[in-house]
PDB file of C-alpha atoms in Angstrom:
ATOM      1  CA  UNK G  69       0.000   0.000   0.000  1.00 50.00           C
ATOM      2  CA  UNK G  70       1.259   3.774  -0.752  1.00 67.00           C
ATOM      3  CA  UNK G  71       2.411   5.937   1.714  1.00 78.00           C
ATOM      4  CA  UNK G  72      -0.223   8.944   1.616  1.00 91.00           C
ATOM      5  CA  UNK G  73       1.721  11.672   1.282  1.00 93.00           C
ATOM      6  CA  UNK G  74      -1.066  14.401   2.127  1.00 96.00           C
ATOM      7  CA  UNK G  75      -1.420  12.445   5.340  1.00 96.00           C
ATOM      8  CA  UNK G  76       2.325  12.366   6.126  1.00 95.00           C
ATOM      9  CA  UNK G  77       2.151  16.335   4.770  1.00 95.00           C
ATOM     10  CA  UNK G  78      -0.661  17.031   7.610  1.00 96.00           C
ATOM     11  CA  UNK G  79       0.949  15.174  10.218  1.00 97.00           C
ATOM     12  CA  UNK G  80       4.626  16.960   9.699  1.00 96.00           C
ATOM     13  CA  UNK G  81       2.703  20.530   9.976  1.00 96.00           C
ATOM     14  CA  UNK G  82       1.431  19.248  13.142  1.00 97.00           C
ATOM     15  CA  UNK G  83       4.305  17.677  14.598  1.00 97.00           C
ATOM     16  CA  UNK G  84       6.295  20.976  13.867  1.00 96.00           C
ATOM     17  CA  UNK G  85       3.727  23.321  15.043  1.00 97.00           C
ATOM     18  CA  UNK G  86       3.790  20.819  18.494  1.00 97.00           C
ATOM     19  CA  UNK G  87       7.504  21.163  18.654  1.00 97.00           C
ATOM     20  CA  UNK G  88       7.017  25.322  17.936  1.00 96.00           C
ATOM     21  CA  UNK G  89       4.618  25.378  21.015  1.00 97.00           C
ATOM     22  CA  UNK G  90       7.266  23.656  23.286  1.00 97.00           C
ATOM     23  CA  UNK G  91       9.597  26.249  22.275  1.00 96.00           C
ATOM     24  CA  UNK G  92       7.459  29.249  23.122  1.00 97.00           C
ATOM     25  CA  UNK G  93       5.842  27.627  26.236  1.00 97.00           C
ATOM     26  CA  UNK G  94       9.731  26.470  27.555  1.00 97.00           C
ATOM     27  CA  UNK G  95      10.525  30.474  26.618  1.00 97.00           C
ATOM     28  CA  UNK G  96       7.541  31.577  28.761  1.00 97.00           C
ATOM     29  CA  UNK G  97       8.767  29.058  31.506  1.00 97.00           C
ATOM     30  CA  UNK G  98      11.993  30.839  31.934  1.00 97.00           C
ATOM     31  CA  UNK G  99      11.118  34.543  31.583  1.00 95.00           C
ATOM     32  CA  UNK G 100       8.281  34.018  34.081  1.00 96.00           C
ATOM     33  CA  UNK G 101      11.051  32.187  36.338  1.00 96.00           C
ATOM     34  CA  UNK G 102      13.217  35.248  36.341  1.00 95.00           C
ATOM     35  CA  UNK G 103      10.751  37.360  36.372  1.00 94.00           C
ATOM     36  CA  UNK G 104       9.987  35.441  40.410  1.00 96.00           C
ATOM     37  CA  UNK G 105       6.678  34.124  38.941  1.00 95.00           C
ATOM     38  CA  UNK G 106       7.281  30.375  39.860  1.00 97.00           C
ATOM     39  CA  UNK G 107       3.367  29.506  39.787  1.00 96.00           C
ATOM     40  CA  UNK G 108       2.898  30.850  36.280  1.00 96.00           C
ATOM     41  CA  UNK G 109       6.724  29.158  35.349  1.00 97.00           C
ATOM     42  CA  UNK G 110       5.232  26.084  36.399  1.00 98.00           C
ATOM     43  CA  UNK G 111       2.481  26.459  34.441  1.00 97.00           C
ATOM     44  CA  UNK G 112       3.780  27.353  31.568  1.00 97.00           C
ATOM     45  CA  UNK G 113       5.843  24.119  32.188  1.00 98.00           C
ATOM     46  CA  UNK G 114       3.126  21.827  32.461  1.00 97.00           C
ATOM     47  CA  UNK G 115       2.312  23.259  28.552  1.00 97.00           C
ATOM     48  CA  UNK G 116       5.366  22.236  27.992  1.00 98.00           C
ATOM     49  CA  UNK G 117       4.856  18.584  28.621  1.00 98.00           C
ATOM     50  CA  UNK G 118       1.243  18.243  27.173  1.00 97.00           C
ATOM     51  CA  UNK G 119       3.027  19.923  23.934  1.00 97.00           C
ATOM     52  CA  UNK G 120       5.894  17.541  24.095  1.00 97.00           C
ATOM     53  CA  UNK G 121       2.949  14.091  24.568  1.00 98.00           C
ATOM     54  CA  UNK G 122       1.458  15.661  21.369  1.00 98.00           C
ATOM     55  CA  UNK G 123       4.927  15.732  19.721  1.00 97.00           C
ATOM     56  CA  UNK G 124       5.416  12.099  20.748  1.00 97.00           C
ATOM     57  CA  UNK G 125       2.473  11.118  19.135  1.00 97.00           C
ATOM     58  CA  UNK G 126       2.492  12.374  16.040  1.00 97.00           C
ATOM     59  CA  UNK G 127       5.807  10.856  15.923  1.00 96.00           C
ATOM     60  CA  UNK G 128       4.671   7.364  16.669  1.00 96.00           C
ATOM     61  CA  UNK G 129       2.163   8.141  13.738  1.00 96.00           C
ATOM     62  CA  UNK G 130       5.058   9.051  11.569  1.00 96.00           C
ATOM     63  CA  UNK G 131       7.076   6.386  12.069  1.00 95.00           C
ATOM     64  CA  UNK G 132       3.951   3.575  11.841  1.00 94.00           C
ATOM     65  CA  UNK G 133       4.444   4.952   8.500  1.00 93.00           C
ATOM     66  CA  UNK G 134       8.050   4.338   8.044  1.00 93.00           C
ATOM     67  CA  UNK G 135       8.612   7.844   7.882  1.00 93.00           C
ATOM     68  CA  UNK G 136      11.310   9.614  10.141  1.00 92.00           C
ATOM     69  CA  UNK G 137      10.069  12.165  11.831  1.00 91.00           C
ATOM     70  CA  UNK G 138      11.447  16.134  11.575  1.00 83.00           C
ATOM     71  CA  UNK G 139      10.452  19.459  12.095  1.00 74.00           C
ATOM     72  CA  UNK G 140      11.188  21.272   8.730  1.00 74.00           C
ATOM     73  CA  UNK G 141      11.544  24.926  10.728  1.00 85.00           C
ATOM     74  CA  UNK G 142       9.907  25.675  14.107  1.00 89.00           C
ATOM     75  CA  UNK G 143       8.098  29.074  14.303  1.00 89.00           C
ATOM     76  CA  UNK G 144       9.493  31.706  15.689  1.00 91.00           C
ATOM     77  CA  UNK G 145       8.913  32.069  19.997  1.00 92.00           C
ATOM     78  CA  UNK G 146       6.448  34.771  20.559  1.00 90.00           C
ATOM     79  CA  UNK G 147       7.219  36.289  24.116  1.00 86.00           C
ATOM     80  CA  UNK G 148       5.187  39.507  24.672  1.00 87.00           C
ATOM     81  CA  UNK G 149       6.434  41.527  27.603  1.00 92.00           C
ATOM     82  CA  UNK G 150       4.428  40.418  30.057  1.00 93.00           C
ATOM     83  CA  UNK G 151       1.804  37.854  31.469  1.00 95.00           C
ATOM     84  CA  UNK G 152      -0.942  39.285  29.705  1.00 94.00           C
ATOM     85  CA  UNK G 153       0.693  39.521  25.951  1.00 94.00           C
ATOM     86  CA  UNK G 154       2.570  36.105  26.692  1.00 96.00           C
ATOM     87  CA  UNK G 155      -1.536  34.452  27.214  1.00 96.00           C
ATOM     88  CA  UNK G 156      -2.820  36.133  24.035  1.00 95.00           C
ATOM     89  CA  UNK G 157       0.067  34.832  21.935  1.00 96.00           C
ATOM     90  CA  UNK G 158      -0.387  31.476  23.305  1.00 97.00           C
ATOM     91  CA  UNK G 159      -4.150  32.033  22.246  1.00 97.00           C
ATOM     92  CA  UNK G 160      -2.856  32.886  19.120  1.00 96.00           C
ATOM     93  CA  UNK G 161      -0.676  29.604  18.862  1.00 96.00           C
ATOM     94  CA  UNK G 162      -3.661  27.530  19.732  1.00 97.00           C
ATOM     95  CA  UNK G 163      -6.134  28.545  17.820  1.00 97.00           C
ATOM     96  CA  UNK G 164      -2.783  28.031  14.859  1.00 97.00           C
ATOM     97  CA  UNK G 165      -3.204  23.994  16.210  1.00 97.00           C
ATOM     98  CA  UNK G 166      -7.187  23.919  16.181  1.00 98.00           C
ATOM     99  CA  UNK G 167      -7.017  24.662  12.555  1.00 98.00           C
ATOM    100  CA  UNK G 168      -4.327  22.459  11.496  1.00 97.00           C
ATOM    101  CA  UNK G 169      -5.975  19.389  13.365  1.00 98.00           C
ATOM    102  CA  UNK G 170      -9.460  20.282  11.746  1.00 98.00           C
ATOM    103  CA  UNK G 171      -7.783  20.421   8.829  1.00 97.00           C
ATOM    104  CA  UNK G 172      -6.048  17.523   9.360  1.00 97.00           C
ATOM    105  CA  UNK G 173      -9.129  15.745  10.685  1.00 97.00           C
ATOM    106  CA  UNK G 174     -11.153  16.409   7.810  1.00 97.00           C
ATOM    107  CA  UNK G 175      -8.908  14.984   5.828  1.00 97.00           C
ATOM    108  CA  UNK G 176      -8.647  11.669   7.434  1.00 96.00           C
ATOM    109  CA  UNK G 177     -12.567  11.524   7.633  1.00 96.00           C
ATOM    110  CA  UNK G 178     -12.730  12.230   3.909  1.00 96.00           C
ATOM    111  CA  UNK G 179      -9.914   9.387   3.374  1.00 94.00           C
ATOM    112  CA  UNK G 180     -11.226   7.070   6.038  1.00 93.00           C
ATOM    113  CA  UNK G 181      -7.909   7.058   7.985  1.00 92.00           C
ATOM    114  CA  UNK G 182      -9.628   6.466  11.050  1.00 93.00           C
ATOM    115  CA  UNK G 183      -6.923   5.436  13.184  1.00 93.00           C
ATOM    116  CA  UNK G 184      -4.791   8.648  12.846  1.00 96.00           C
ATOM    117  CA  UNK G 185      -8.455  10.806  12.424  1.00 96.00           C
ATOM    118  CA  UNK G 186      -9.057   8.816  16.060  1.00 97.00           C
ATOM    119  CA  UNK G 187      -5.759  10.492  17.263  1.00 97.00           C
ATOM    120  CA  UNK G 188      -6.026  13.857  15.919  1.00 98.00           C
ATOM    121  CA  UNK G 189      -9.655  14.336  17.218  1.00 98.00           C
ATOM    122  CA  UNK G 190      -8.601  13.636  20.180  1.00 98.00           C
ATOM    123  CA  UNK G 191      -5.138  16.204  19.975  1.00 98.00           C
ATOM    124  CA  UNK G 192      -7.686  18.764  18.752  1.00 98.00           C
ATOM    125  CA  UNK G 193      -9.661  18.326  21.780  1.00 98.00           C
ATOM    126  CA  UNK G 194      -6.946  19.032  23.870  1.00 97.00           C
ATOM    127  CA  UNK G 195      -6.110  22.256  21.892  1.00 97.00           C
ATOM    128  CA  UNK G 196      -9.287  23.315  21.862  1.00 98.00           C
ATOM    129  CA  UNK G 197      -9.492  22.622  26.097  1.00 97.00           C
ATOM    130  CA  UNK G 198      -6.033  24.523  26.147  1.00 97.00           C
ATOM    131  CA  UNK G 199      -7.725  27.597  24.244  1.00 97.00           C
ATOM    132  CA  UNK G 200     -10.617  27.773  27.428  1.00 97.00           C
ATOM    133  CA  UNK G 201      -7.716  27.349  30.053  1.00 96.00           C
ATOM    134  CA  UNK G 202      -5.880  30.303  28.845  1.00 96.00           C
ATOM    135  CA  UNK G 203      -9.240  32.550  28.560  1.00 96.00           C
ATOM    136  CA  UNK G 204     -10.052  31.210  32.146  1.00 96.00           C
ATOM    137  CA  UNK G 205      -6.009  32.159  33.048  1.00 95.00           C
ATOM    138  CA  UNK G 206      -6.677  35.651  31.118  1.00 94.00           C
ATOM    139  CA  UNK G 207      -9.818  36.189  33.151  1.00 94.00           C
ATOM    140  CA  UNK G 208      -7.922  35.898  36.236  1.00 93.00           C
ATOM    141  CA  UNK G 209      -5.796  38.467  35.224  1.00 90.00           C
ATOM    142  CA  UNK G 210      -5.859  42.288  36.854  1.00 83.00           C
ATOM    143  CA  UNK G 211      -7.916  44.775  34.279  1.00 69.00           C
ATOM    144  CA  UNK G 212      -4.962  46.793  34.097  1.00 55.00           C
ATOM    145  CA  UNK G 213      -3.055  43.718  32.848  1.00 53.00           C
ATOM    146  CA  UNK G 214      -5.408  42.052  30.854  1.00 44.00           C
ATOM    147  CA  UNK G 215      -4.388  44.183  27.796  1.00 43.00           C
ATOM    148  CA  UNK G 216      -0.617  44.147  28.026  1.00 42.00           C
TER     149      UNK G 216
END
């Protein structure tokens, strides 16, 4: 049986766009750390690792396929200069991931690739739970902060 390379194509995107979100959310880790803001460091770390399961994941897929995984370029890490512009470029960065896992889900529907669409509905889920965390986080935040 072929390899499909759209699938391989959608699951790449993903897998870099995982291993872009560890980068930022590791960035946001540290600055908050220096900045003496260990509960929102943490935090931020505990993105890190729900990133990095995603990352796995994707490259189990990838190599069920025989492929070997890589990131072709991660995206730049968007910092802000503080809490509140770090949250709304994370917001940014997941709603990036919803659409490249409904994309991506579509796809496998259309193809009937319903382990990987089993997967990546399940990814998007998360992504889509991570969105409401980070309003709910934002919410918390004082109204002079709240905009930067």
């Amino acid at each position: 049986m072929a390899v499909d390379l759209r699938l391989i194509g959608l699951l790449s995107r993903a897998l870099n766009h995982e291993l872009s979100a560890v980068q930022q959310y590791l960035a946001q880790a540290t600055l908050t750390a220096l900045w003496g803001m260990e509960a929102e460091s943490k935090r931020f770390r505990e993105d890190v690792h729900a990133e990095l399961r995603h990352a796995e994941l994707l490259m189990e897929t990838l190599l069920g396929y025989g492929v070997a995984p890589g990131a072709a370029q991660l995206t730049p890490v968007r910092m802000g200069r503080t809490l509140a512009e770090m949250l709304a470029m994370d917001r940014v960065l997941e709603i990036e991931a919803v659409r490249i896992y409904e994309e991506a889900v579509r796809y496998c529907e259309r193809t009937r690739a319903a382990e990987v669409c089993v997967l990546l509905s399940k990814i998007l889920e998360d992504e889509v739970a991570h969105i409401k965390e980070l309003d709910e986080w934002r919410a918390t935040l004082p109204k002079e902060a709240a905009y930067g």
